[in-house]
Coordinates of C-alpha atoms in Angstrom, one line a residue:
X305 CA 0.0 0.0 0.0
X306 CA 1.4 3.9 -0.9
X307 CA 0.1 6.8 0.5
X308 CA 0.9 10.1 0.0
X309 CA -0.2 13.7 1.5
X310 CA -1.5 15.5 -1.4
X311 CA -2.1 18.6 0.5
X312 CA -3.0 20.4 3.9
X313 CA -5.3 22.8 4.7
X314 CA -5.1 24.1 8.1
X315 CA -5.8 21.3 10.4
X316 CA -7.2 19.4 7.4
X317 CA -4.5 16.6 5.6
X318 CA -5.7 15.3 2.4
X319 CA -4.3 11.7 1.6
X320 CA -4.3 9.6 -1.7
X321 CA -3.7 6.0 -0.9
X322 CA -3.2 3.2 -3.3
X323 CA -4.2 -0.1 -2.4
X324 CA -2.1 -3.3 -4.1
X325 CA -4.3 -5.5 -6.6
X326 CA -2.4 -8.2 -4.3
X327 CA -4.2 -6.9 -1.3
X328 CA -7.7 -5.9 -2.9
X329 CA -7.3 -10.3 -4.0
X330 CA -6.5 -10.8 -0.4
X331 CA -9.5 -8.5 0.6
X332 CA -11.9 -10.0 -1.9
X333 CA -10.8 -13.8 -0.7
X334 CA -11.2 -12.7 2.8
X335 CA -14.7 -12.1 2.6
X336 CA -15.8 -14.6 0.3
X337 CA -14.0 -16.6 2.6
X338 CA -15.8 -15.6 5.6
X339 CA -19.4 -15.4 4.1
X340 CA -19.3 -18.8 3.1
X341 CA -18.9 -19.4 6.5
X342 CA -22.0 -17.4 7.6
X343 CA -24.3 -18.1 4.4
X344 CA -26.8 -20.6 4.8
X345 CA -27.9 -22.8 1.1
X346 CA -30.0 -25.6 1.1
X347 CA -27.5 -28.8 0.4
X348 CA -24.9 -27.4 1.8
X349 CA -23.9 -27.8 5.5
X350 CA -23.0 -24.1 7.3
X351 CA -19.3 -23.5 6.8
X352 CA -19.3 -25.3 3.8
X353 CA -20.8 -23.1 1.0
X354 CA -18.4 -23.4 -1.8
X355 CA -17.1 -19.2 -2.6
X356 CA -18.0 -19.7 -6.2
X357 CA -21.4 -20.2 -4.9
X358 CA -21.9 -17.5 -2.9
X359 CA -20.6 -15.4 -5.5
X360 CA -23.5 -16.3 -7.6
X361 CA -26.0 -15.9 -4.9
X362 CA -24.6 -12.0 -3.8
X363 CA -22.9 -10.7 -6.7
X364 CA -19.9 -9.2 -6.6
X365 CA -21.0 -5.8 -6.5
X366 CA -22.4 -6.7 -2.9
X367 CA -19.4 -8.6 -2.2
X368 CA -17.1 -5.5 -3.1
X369 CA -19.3 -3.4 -0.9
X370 CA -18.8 -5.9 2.4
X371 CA -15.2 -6.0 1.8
X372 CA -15.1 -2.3 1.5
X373 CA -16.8 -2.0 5.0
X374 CA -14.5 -4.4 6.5
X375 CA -11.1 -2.9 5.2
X376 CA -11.4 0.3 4.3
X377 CA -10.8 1.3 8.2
X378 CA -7.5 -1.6 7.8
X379 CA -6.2 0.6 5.0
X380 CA -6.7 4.0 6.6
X381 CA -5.5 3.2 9.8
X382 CA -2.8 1.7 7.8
X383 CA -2.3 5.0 5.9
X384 CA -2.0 7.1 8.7
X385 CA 0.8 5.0 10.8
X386 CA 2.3 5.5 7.8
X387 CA 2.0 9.7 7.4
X388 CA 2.6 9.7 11.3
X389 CA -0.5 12.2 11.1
X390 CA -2.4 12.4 14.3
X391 CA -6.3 12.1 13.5
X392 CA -8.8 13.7 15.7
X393 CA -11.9 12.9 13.9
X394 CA -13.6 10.5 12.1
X395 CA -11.9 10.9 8.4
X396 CA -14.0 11.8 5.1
X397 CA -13.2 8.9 2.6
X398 CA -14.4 8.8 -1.1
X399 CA -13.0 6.6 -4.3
X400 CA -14.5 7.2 -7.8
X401 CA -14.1 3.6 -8.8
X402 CA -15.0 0.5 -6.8
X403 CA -12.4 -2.1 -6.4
X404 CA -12.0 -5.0 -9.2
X405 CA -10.0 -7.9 -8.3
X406 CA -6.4 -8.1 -9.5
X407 CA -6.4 -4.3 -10.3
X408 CA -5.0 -1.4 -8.4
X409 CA -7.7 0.8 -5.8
X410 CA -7.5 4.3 -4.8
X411 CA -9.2 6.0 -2.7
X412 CA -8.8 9.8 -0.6
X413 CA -9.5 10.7 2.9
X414 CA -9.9 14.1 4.4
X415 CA -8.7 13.9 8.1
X416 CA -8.9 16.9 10.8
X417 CA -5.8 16.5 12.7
X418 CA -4.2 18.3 15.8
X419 CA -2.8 21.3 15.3
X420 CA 1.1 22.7 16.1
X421 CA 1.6 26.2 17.8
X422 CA 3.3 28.8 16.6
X423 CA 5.2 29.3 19.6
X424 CA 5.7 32.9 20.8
X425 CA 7.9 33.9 23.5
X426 CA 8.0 31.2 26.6
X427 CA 11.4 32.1 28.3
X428 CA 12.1 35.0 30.7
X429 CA 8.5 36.3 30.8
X430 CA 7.5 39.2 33.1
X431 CA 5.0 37.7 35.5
X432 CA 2.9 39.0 38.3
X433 CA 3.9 37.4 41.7
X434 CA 1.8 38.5 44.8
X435 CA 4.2 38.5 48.0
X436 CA 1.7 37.7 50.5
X437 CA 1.5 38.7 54.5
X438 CA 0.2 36.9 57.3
X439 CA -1.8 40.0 59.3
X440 CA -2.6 39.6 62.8
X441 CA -6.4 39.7 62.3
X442 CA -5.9 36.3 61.0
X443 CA -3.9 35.1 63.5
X444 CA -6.5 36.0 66.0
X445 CA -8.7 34.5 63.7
X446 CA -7.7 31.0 64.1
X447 CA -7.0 31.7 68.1
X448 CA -10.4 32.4 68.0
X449 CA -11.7 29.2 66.1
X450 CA -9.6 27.2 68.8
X451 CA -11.3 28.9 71.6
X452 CA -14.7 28.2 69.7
X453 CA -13.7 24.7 69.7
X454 CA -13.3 24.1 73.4
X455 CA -16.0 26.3 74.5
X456 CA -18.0 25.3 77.4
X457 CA -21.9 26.1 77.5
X458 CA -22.6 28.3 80.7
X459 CA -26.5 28.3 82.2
X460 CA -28.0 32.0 81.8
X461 CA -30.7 33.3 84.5
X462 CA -30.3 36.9 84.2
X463 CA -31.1 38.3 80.9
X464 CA -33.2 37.8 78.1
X465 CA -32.3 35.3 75.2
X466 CA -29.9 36.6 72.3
X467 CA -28.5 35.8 69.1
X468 CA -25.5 33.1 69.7
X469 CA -27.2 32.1 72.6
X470 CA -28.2 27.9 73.1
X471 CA -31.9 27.1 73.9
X472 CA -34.1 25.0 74.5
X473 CA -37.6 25.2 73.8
X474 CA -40.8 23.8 74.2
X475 CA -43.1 24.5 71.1
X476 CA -46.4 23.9 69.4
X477 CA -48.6 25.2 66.6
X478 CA -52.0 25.8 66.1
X479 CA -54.0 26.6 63.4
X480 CA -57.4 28.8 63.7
X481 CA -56.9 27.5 67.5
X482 CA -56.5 24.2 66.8
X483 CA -53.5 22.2 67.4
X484 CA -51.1 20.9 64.8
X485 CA -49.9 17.7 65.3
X486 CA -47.0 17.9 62.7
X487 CA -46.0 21.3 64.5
X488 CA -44.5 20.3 67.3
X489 CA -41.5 20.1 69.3
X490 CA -40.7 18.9 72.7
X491 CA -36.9 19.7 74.8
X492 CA -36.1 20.8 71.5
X493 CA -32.2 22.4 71.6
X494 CA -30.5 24.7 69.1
X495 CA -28.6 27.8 68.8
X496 CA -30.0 31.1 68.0
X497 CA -29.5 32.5 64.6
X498 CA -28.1 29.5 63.3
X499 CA -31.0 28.9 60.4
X500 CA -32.1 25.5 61.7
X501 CA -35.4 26.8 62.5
X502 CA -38.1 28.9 60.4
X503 CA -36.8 32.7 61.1
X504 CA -40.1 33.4 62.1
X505 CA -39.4 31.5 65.6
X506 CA -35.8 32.0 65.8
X507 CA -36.5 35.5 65.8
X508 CA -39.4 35.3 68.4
X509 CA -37.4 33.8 70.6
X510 CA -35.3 36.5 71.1
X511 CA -35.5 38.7 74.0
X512 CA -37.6 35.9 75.5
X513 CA -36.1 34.5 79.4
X514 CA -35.8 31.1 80.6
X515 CA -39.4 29.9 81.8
X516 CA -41.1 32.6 79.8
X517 CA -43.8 31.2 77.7
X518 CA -45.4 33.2 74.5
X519 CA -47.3 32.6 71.3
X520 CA -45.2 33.3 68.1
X521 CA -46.9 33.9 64.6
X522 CA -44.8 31.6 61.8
X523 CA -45.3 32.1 58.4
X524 CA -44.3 28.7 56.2
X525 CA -43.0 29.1 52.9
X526 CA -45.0 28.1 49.8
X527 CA -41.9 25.5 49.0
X528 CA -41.8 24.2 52.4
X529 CA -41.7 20.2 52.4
X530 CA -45.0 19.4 54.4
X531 CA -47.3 20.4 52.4
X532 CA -49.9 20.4 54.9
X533 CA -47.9 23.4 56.3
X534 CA -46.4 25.0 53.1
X535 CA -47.9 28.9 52.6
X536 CA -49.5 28.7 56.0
X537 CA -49.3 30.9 59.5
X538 CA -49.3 28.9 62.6
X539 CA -49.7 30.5 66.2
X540 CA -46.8 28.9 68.1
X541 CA -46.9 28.7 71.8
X542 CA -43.4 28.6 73.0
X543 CA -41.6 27.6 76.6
X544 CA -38.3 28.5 76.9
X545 CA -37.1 25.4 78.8
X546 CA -33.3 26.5 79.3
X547 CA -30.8 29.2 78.1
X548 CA -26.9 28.7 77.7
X549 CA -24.4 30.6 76.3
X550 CA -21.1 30.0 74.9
X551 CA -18.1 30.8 77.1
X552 CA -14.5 30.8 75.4
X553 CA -11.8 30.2 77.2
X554 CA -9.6 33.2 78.0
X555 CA -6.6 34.2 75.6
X556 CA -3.7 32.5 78.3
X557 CA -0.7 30.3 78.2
X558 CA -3.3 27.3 79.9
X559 CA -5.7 27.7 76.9
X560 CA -1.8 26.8 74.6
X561 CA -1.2 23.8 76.7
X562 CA -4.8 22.2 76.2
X563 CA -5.6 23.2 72.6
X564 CA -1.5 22.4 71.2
X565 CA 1.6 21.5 72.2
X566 CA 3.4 24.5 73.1
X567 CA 3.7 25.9 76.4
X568 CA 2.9 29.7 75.8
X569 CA 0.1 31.2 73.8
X570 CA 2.9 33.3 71.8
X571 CA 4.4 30.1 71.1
X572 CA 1.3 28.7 69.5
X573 CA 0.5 31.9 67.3
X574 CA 4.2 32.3 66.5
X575 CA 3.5 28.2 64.9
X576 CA -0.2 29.3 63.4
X577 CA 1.6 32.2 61.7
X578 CA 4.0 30.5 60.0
X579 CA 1.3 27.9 59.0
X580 CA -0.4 30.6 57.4
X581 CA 2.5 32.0 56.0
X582 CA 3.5 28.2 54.2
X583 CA -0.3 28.2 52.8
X584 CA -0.1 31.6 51.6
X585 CA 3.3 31.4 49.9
X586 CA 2.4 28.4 48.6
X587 CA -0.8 29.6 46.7
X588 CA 1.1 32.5 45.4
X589 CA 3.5 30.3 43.6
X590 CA 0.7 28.4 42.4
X591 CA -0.9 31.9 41.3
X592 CA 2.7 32.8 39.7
X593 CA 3.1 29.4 37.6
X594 CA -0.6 29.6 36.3
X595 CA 0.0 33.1 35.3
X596 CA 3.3 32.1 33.6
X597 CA 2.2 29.5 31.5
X598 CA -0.9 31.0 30.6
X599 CA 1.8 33.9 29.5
X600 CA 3.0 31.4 27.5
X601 CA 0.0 30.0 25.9
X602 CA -1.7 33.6 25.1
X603 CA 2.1 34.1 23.2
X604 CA 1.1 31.4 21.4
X605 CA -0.9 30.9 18.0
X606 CA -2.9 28.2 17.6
X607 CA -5.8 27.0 15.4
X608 CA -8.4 24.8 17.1
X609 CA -10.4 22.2 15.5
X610 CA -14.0 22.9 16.8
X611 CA -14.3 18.9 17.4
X612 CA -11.3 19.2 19.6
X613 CA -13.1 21.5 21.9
X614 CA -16.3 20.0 22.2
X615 CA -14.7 16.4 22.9
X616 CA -12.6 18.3 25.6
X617 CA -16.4 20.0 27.0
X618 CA -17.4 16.5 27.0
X619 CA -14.7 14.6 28.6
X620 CA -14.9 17.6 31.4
X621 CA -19.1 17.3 31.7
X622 CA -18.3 13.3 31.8
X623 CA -16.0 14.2 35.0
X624 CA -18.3 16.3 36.5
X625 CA -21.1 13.7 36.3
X626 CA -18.7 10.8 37.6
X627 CA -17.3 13.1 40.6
X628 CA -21.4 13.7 41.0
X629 CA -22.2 9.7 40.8
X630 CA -19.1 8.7 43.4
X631 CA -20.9 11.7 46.1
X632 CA -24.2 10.3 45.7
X633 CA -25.2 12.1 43.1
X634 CA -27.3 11.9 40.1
X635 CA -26.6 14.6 36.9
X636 CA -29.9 14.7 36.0
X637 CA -31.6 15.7 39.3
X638 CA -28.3 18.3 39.1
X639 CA -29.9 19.7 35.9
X640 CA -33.1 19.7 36.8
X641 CA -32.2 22.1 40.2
X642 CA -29.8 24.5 38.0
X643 CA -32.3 24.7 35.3
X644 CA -29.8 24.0 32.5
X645 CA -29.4 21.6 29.9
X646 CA -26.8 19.4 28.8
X647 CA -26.6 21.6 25.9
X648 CA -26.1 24.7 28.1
X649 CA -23.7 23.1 30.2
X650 CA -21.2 21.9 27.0
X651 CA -21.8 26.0 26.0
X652 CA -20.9 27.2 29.5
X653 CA -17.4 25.0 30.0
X654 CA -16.6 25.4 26.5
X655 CA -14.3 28.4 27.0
X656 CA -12.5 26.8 29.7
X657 CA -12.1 23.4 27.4
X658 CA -11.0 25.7 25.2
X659 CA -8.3 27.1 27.1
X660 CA -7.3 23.5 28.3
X661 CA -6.7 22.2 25.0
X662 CA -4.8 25.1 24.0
X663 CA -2.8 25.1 26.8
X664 CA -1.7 21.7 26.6
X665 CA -0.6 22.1 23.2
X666 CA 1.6 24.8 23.9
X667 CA 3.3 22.3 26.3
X668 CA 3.6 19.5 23.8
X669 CA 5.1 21.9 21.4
X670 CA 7.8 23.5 23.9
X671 CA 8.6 19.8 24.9
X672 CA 9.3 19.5 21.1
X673 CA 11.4 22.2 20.7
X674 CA 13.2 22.1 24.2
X675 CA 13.7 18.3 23.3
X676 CA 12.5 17.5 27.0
X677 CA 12.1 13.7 27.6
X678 CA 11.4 11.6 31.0
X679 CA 13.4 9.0 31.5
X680 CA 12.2 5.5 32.9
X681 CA 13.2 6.1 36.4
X682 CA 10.7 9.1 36.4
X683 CA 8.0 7.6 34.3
X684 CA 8.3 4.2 36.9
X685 CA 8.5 6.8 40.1
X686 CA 4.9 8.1 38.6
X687 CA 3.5 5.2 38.5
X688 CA 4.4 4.3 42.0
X689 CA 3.0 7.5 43.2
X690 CA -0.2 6.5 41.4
X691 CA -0.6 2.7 43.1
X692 CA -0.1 4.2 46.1
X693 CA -2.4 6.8 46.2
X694 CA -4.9 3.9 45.6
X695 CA -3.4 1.5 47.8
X696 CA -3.0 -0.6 44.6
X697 CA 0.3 -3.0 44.0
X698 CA 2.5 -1.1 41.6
X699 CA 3.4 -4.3 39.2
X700 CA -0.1 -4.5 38.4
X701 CA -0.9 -0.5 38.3
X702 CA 2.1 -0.6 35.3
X703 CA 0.7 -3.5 33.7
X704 CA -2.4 -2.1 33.2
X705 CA -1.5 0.9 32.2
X706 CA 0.7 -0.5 29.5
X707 CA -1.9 -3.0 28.0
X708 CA -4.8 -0.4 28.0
X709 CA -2.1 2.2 26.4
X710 CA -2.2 5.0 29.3
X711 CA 1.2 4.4 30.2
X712 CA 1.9 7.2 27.0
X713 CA -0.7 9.7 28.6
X714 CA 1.2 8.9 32.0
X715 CA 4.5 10.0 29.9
X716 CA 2.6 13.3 28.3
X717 CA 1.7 14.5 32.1
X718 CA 5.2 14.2 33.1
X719 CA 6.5 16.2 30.1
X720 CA 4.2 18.5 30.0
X721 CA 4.8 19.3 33.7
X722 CA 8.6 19.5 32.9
X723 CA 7.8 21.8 30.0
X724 CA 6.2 23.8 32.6
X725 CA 8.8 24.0 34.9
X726 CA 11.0 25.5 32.4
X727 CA 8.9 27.8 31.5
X728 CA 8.1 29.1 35.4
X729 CA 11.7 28.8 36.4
X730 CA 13.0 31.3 33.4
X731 CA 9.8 33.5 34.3
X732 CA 11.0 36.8 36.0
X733 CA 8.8 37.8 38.7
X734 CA 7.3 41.4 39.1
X735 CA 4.9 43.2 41.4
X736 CA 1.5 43.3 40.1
X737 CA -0.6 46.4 39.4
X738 CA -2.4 47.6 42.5
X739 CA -5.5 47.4 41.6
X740 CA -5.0 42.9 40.5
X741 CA -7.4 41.5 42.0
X742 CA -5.8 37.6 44.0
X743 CA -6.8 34.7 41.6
X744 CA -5.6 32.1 40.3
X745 CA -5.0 31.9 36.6
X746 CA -7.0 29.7 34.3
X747 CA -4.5 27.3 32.4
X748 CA -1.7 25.9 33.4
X749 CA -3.5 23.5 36.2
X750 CA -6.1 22.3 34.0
X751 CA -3.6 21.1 30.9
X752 CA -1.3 19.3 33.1
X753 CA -4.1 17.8 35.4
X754 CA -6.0 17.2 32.3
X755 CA -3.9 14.5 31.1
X756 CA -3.4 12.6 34.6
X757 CA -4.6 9.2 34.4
X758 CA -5.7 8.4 38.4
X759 CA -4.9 5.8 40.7
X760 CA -8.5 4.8 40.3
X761 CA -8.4 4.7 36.4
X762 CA -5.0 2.6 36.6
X763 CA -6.9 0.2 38.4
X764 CA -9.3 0.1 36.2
X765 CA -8.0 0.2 32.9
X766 CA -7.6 -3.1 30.9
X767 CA -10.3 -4.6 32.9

């Protein structure tokens, strides 16, 4: 078989391919071969049907047309190992003459394949890097959410009940001064202002004292579950039973010893500062080499295939559904609350698909001109991260991944992370403009994750 490029368009290769009148024989003897195995003719046993036979009973238009269907894929996958072209859609294939045995066959086919950036600049680009402080407001902060945590409720007998404050209550409705069985609640405890309650009662409950008793007018939402109770006002008459508030502990070297293991409180906020510190630096350099590759990718010129994008809005909806499914979700109820459609969804992530896809190419194409490879130790050292993240032997993980063929999209990750690297360690670091607002660019995350094959998946694949 010969096939040659005749011309390309874009993202769109044109191929002529010339098939042997050896293997259009083999072709044609092939399927005789195998529909005299599947034809059924009275006298003949099944398997048996002499091929001169069932050339009478089909013809060979029809038999040209069945071998057609089961090589023509054989020959263009054929054609395109041989072009080293990388297809990313189904291919448009036409021939003006049908195959005749012993003579040669041509046919074309149109294929949409990935594109290669133009790569702009991707070394020593100016980058905004935030240099982030830990202020003492959050320091207190987290001091405060310790004290929270080992708070002790504290009876109240002297004042009236306030927001923050822990009740509990005592409460029944009635309807045109009849009791309502399904409004009801007996020794019933929560804290005030904390939504678990209609407003309504949270609110009367305010400013109430413990063993006060008074009637409270609730109005129930049209949406609310019961709908015996939904769009109604109920006269609540409520006890307040018991009132306790929160007390923190006070801000001393005792509350260091029992919430950590320091001695002094300055101690302990000296180690929640630096905490915060390590989190914040480490988001910023996260910020800084999402905003460098995306630097690099918007330097970048690149035509995309619209079928790329929309198989990349898939794969992500696919994800999202899956993530949904494993949390005990279903996609469809998810649809039905937001009010979208699939449709709408595919429109909405497309931009961000977009940007994946994009973004990843620029990655492959500086790992082609950087000539960045990974070596077997790293490749191997990947996997072993990967079996045991999922608590999975790593001789198996590797196998698997090698017989379902995502051991080379194992191999992509790691080069395009390297690829990466380069790019953020030759970035030069500036102060951005005053006004930036702190988020993380779109990008860089999303191409490198985007190709990570799971510790789940590993398991799975080949299965």
């Amino acid at each position: 078989m010969k096939t040659t490029v005749a011309k390309q368009e874009g993202n769109s290769v044109h191929l002529d391919i010339e098939v042997s009148p050896d293997e259009v024989q083999q072709g044609l003897d092939s399927t005789l071969q195998k529909l005299s195995k599947e034809v059924r003719i009275p006298g003949f046993r099944k398997g048996r049907v002499p091929t001169r036979l069932v050339e009478q009973r089909f013809g060979m238009h029809a038999i040209v047309h069945q071998m057609l269907d089961d090589y023509l894929p054989e020959w263009y996958a054929e054609a395109v190992q041989e072009t080293g072209i990388d297809p990313v859609d189904t291919p448009k294939v036409d021939y003006e003459e049908e195959p005749e045995p012993g003579k040669l066959f041509t046919f074309k086919a149109e294929v949409t394949v990935m594109p290669v950036p133009e790569l702009g600049t991707y070394r020593g680009l100016e980058v905004p890097k935030e240099t982030p402080e830990v202020e003492d407001a959050e320091v207190d902060a987290r001091v405060d959410r310790l004290r929270e945590e080992f708070s002790e409720l504290s009876p109240v007998t002297d004042r009236e009940v306030k927001k923050g404050d822990f009740v509990t209550i005592d409460a029944q409705g009635a309807l045109d001064g009849e009791n309502v069985e399904s409004a009801s609640v007996v020794d019933y405890a929560f804290e005030v202002g904390a939504g678990r309650l209609l407003s309504d009662l949270e609110d009367g409950v305010v400013g109430m004292k413990s063993g006060e008793e008074k009637i409270v007018p609730v109005a129930f939402p049209e949406d609310y579950p019961a709908e015996d109770l939904a769009g109604k006002t109920l006269d609540f008459t409520v006890s307040v039973k018991e009132v306790k508030e929160k007390v923190l502990p006070p801000l001393t070297d005792e509350l260091a010893k029992d919430v950590s293991e320091f001695e002094t409180l300055l101690e302990l906020r000296l180690d929640i500062r630096k905490k915060l510190q390590a989190a914040k630096d480490m988001a910023a350099e996260r910020a800084f080499r999402g905003a460098a590759v995306k630097a690099a990718t918007d330097a970048a010129t690149v035509d995309l295939p619209s079928v790329v994008v929309d198989r990349q809005a898939a794969e992500m909806l696919e994800d999202f559904a899956r993530t949904l499914s494993m949390q005990g979700g279903d996609f469809g109820s998810y649809l039905n609350m937001v009010g979208m459609t699939v449709e709408q969804m595919l429109a909405d992530v497309r931009p961000e698909a977009e940007s994946t896809v994009k973004t990843g190419l620029v990655l492959d194409a500086i790992v082609a001109a950087e000539n960045i490879e990974a070596d077997e130790g790293e490749l191997q050292e990947r996997v072993a991260q990967m079996a045991a993240a999922g608590r999975l032997d790593e001789g198996q993980v590797r196998s698997r991944l090698e017989e379902s063929g995502r051991i080379n999209v194992v191999r992509q990750q790691l080069l395009r992370e390297k690829a990466a690297d380069l790019v953020v360690e030759s970035a030069v670091a500036v102060a951005p403009p005053a006004d930036s607002a702190e988020a993380e660019p779109e990008g860089q995350d999303s191409a490198t994750e985007g190709t990570e094959v799971s510790a789940e998946t590993a398991g799975d694949a080949g299965d």
